[in-house]
Coordinates of C-alpha atoms in Angstrom, one line a residue:
L1 CA 65.4 75.7 124.9
E2 CA 64.6 78.1 126.0
G3 CA 67.6 79.6 128.9
I4 CA 70.1 77.3 126.5
R5 CA 73.1 79.0 125.1
V6 CA 74.7 77.6 122.1
V7 CA 77.9 78.9 120.9
E8 CA 78.4 77.6 116.9
L9 CA 81.5 77.9 114.7
G10 CA 79.6 77.1 111.3
V11 CA 80.8 77.3 107.8
W12 CA 77.9 76.6 104.7
V13 CA 75.3 74.2 105.9
A14 CA 75.4 70.9 108.0
G15 CA 76.6 73.2 111.3
P16 CA 74.9 75.8 110.8
A17 CA 71.0 73.6 109.9
A18 CA 71.8 72.0 113.9
G19 CA 72.0 75.9 115.2
G20 CA 69.0 77.0 113.2
I21 CA 66.8 74.0 114.7
L22 CA 68.5 74.3 117.5
A23 CA 67.8 78.5 117.7
D24 CA 63.9 77.1 116.5
W25 CA 63.5 75.7 119.8
G26 CA 64.5 78.7 121.9
A27 CA 68.3 78.3 122.3
D28 CA 70.3 81.6 122.6
V29 CA 72.5 81.0 119.2
V30 CA 75.3 83.0 118.6
K31 CA 77.6 82.7 115.2
I32 CA 81.1 83.6 114.8
E33 CA 82.1 84.2 111.3
P34 CA 85.4 85.2 109.9
P35 CA 86.4 88.8 108.6
T36 CA 85.0 87.2 105.2
G37 CA 82.1 85.5 106.4
D38 CA 80.3 82.3 106.2
P39 CA 81.1 81.3 103.1
G40 CA 77.1 80.0 103.2
R41 CA 76.4 83.7 102.6
L42 CA 77.6 83.1 98.1
F43 CA 75.4 81.4 98.1
G44 CA 72.7 84.0 96.8
A45 CA 75.8 85.1 94.1
M46 CA 75.7 81.0 92.5
M47 CA 72.4 81.3 91.8
G48 CA 72.4 84.3 90.2
L49 CA 71.4 87.1 93.0
E50 CA 72.9 90.8 92.5
D51 CA 71.1 91.7 94.8
G52 CA 73.8 90.4 97.6
S53 CA 70.7 88.7 99.1
S54 CA 71.3 84.5 100.0
P55 CA 67.9 82.6 100.6
P56 CA 70.1 79.4 102.1
F57 CA 71.7 80.6 104.0
D58 CA 69.2 83.0 105.6
M59 CA 67.4 79.7 106.2
D60 CA 70.0 77.8 107.8
N61 CA 70.8 81.1 110.5
R62 CA 67.3 82.3 111.1
S63 CA 66.9 83.8 114.7
K64 CA 71.3 83.4 115.2
R65 CA 73.3 86.5 116.5
S66 CA 76.4 87.2 115.1
I67 CA 80.6 87.7 115.6
V68 CA 83.3 88.2 113.2
L69 CA 86.0 87.2 114.8
D70 CA 89.6 86.4 113.0
L71 CA 89.9 82.7 114.7
T72 CA 94.3 83.8 112.9
T73 CA 94.4 86.0 115.9
D74 CA 95.5 85.4 119.5
G75 CA 92.4 88.6 120.0
G76 CA 90.1 86.1 118.1
Q77 CA 90.9 82.8 119.7
A78 CA 90.4 84.1 123.5
T79 CA 87.3 85.9 122.0
A80 CA 85.9 82.7 121.3
R81 CA 87.5 80.0 124.4
Q82 CA 85.7 83.2 127.0
L83 CA 82.0 82.5 124.0
I84 CA 82.2 78.9 125.1
A85 CA 83.8 79.0 128.7
G86 CA 79.8 80.7 129.1
A87 CA 77.7 78.5 126.9
D88 CA 75.8 75.2 127.4
V89 CA 76.8 74.5 123.5
F90 CA 78.9 74.1 121.4
I91 CA 78.4 72.9 117.3
T92 CA 81.1 73.6 114.7
N93 CA 81.2 71.4 111.4
V94 CA 84.8 72.7 111.5
R95 CA 87.8 70.0 110.4
P96 CA 89.1 68.3 113.3
D97 CA 92.3 69.5 112.5
A98 CA 92.2 72.6 112.6
L99 CA 89.6 72.8 115.6
R100 CA 93.0 71.0 117.2
R101 CA 95.6 74.4 115.9
L102 CA 93.1 76.7 117.3
A103 CA 92.2 74.6 120.9
L104 CA 88.6 74.7 120.1
D105 CA 89.1 70.8 119.7
Y106 CA 86.8 69.0 122.9
P107 CA 89.3 67.9 124.9
S108 CA 90.6 71.6 124.8
V109 CA 87.8 73.0 125.9
A110 CA 86.5 70.7 128.5
E111 CA 88.3 72.0 130.4
L112 CA 87.6 75.6 130.2
N113 CA 83.5 74.0 130.7
P114 CA 83.4 70.4 131.4
R115 CA 79.4 70.9 131.3
L116 CA 79.6 71.8 127.4
V117 CA 78.2 69.8 125.4
Y118 CA 80.3 69.5 122.3
G119 CA 78.7 68.8 118.8
L120 CA 80.4 67.9 115.7
I121 CA 79.5 67.2 112.3
T122 CA 82.2 65.3 110.5
G123 CA 82.5 64.5 106.6
Y124 CA 83.5 60.5 107.7
G125 CA 83.8 60.4 111.3
E126 CA 86.8 61.2 114.1
K127 CA 88.2 58.1 112.8
G128 CA 90.7 57.0 110.3
P129 CA 92.6 58.3 107.1
D130 CA 89.3 60.2 106.2
A131 CA 88.6 62.1 109.5
N132 CA 90.4 65.8 107.9
R133 CA 89.2 65.4 104.8
P134 CA 86.8 68.0 103.4
A135 CA 83.5 67.0 102.6
Y136 CA 80.5 68.7 101.2
D137 CA 77.3 66.4 101.8
I138 CA 77.3 66.2 97.3
A139 CA 80.1 64.5 97.6
A140 CA 79.9 61.9 101.6
F141 CA 76.7 62.0 101.8
W142 CA 75.3 61.1 97.6
A143 CA 78.1 60.2 96.4
R144 CA 80.7 57.8 98.9
S145 CA 77.5 56.8 101.0
G146 CA 75.5 54.8 97.4
V147 CA 72.2 57.4 98.1
A148 CA 73.4 58.5 94.1
D149 CA 73.5 55.2 93.2
L150 CA 70.9 53.1 94.4
L151 CA 69.0 56.2 92.5
T152 CA 70.2 55.7 89.1
R153 CA 68.4 53.2 86.5
P154 CA 70.8 51.1 85.1
G155 CA 72.6 52.6 82.3
D156 CA 71.1 56.3 83.4
T157 CA 74.4 59.0 84.3
P158 CA 73.7 59.4 88.7
P159 CA 71.1 62.7 88.9
F160 CA 71.7 65.1 91.0
Q161 CA 70.6 65.5 94.3
R162 CA 69.5 69.4 95.3
G163 CA 71.2 71.7 97.8
G164 CA 71.4 70.3 101.3
M165 CA 70.2 68.0 101.5
G166 CA 72.3 65.4 103.5
D167 CA 73.5 68.6 105.3
H168 CA 70.4 69.2 106.7
L169 CA 69.4 65.1 107.4
T170 CA 72.7 66.0 109.0
G171 CA 72.2 68.5 111.2
M172 CA 69.5 67.2 112.4
T173 CA 70.1 64.1 113.8
L174 CA 73.5 65.9 115.6
A175 CA 70.4 68.8 116.8
A176 CA 68.8 65.4 118.5
A177 CA 72.1 64.3 120.0
V178 CA 72.7 67.6 121.4
N179 CA 69.4 67.3 123.4
A180 CA 70.2 63.7 124.1
A181 CA 73.2 65.7 125.9
L182 CA 71.7 67.6 127.1
V183 CA 68.9 65.7 128.9
A184 CA 71.7 63.3 130.6
R185 CA 73.7 66.7 131.6
A186 CA 70.5 67.3 133.6
R187 CA 70.6 64.4 135.4
T188 CA 74.9 63.8 135.4
G189 CA 75.7 67.3 135.5
E190 CA 78.3 66.2 133.1
G191 CA 79.3 68.0 129.1
Q192 CA 79.7 65.3 126.8
L193 CA 81.1 65.5 122.9
V194 CA 78.0 64.2 120.3
S195 CA 79.3 63.6 116.6
T196 CA 77.6 62.4 113.5
S197 CA 79.4 62.9 109.8
L198 CA 77.7 63.0 106.2
Y199 CA 78.9 60.5 105.6
R200 CA 77.5 58.3 108.7
Q201 CA 73.9 59.9 107.7
G202 CA 74.3 58.7 104.1
A203 CA 74.3 55.4 105.5
Y204 CA 71.7 55.3 107.7
T205 CA 69.6 56.6 104.4
V206 CA 70.6 53.4 102.4
S207 CA 70.7 51.6 104.8
F208 CA 67.3 49.2 104.0
D209 CA 69.8 48.7 101.3
L210 CA 72.3 47.7 103.5
N211 CA 71.1 45.6 106.2
T212 CA 69.6 44.1 103.7
F213 CA 72.8 43.0 101.5
L214 CA 74.9 42.7 104.5
L215 CA 72.8 40.0 106.1
T216 CA 71.6 38.2 103.3
G217 CA 74.0 39.2 100.6
R218 CA 71.6 40.5 98.1
P219 CA 70.6 43.6 96.8
I220 CA 67.2 45.3 96.0
A221 CA 66.8 45.4 93.1
I222 CA 67.0 49.1 91.6
G223 CA 63.0 51.2 91.4
Q224 CA 61.8 51.6 87.8
R225 CA 58.5 51.7 87.2
E226 CA 57.8 50.0 84.1
S227 CA 59.1 46.8 86.3
M228 CA 57.1 47.8 89.2
G229 CA 55.8 43.9 90.8
N230 CA 53.2 45.9 92.4
P231 CA 50.9 49.0 90.5
C232 CA 49.2 50.1 93.7
M233 CA 53.4 51.8 94.3
N234 CA 53.9 53.2 91.2
N235 CA 54.2 56.5 88.8
Y236 CA 51.4 57.5 86.9
T237 CA 51.0 60.2 83.8
A238 CA 47.5 62.0 84.5
A239 CA 45.7 63.1 81.6
D240 CA 46.4 66.4 82.1
G241 CA 49.7 65.6 81.9
R242 CA 51.5 66.0 84.9
R243 CA 52.8 63.0 87.0
F244 CA 51.0 61.2 90.1
W245 CA 52.6 58.9 92.8
I246 CA 50.1 55.8 93.8
V247 CA 51.1 54.4 97.1
G248 CA 49.6 51.3 98.2
L249 CA 51.9 48.7 99.6
E250 CA 49.7 46.0 100.6
A251 CA 49.0 44.8 96.5
D252 CA 46.3 42.4 98.0
R253 CA 44.0 44.5 100.1
H254 CA 44.9 48.0 98.0
W255 CA 44.5 46.8 93.6
P256 CA 40.4 45.6 93.9
P257 CA 39.5 49.7 95.8
L258 CA 42.2 51.2 93.1
C259 CA 40.1 49.3 90.3
R260 CA 36.9 50.5 91.2
A261 CA 38.2 53.6 91.3
V262 CA 39.6 54.0 88.1
G263 CA 36.2 51.9 86.1
H264 CA 37.4 48.9 86.2
P265 CA 36.0 46.8 88.4
E266 CA 36.8 43.7 86.3
W267 CA 40.6 43.9 86.4

């Protein structure tokens, strides 16, 4: 992506994650931040770091340049539009209503730059009653899509996800969509809007379960080590107390060599 200019109006993780991937691939990414900074800069303080650092923020905003703009002012909005007018790609995960108020929604900026590839991440999609609801990945990706429920053993409480899991997957999906749109632009000369959502990414993540249920009406059982039908596909405890996985999906094929490996060919 050398020579591709990207403007990012990203906050927290999902939008910045997409910008970070494009920067990895050689794009020149300029990040717009408010005077108070991207709130993702607060991760370090949340983690109890007292030196002002924020490793999660640094990771998702690697290789970018940054500009501070107050988008509540006419001057800040004008500068943002000037940057976007000269860009190949604009990435944002700001809510659609706020983008419209700032005149930074796709129809507005497409008038400035018809060749622009506009990458949008939302919580719950561009249409419907939840289109402008705020969302973090633990809500839209982890909880509402069903990922947490499908990882919860019967009778247990739902597990907490690790930081940014849904955000990073969604950011990678948007990076792929942006590149597809750049290929299309090379052929047609026209930009376009591409988008995904945290909720959609969650649904795709559990699509084995979702599609099986939609087509058969039957859920896939939640995996529990005590009741797995295939002993070659389970986790165990070693003599030193560490847990490990054996991954042998084809039981008939993998069971005999497993028995030999553990010194019990008679099994």
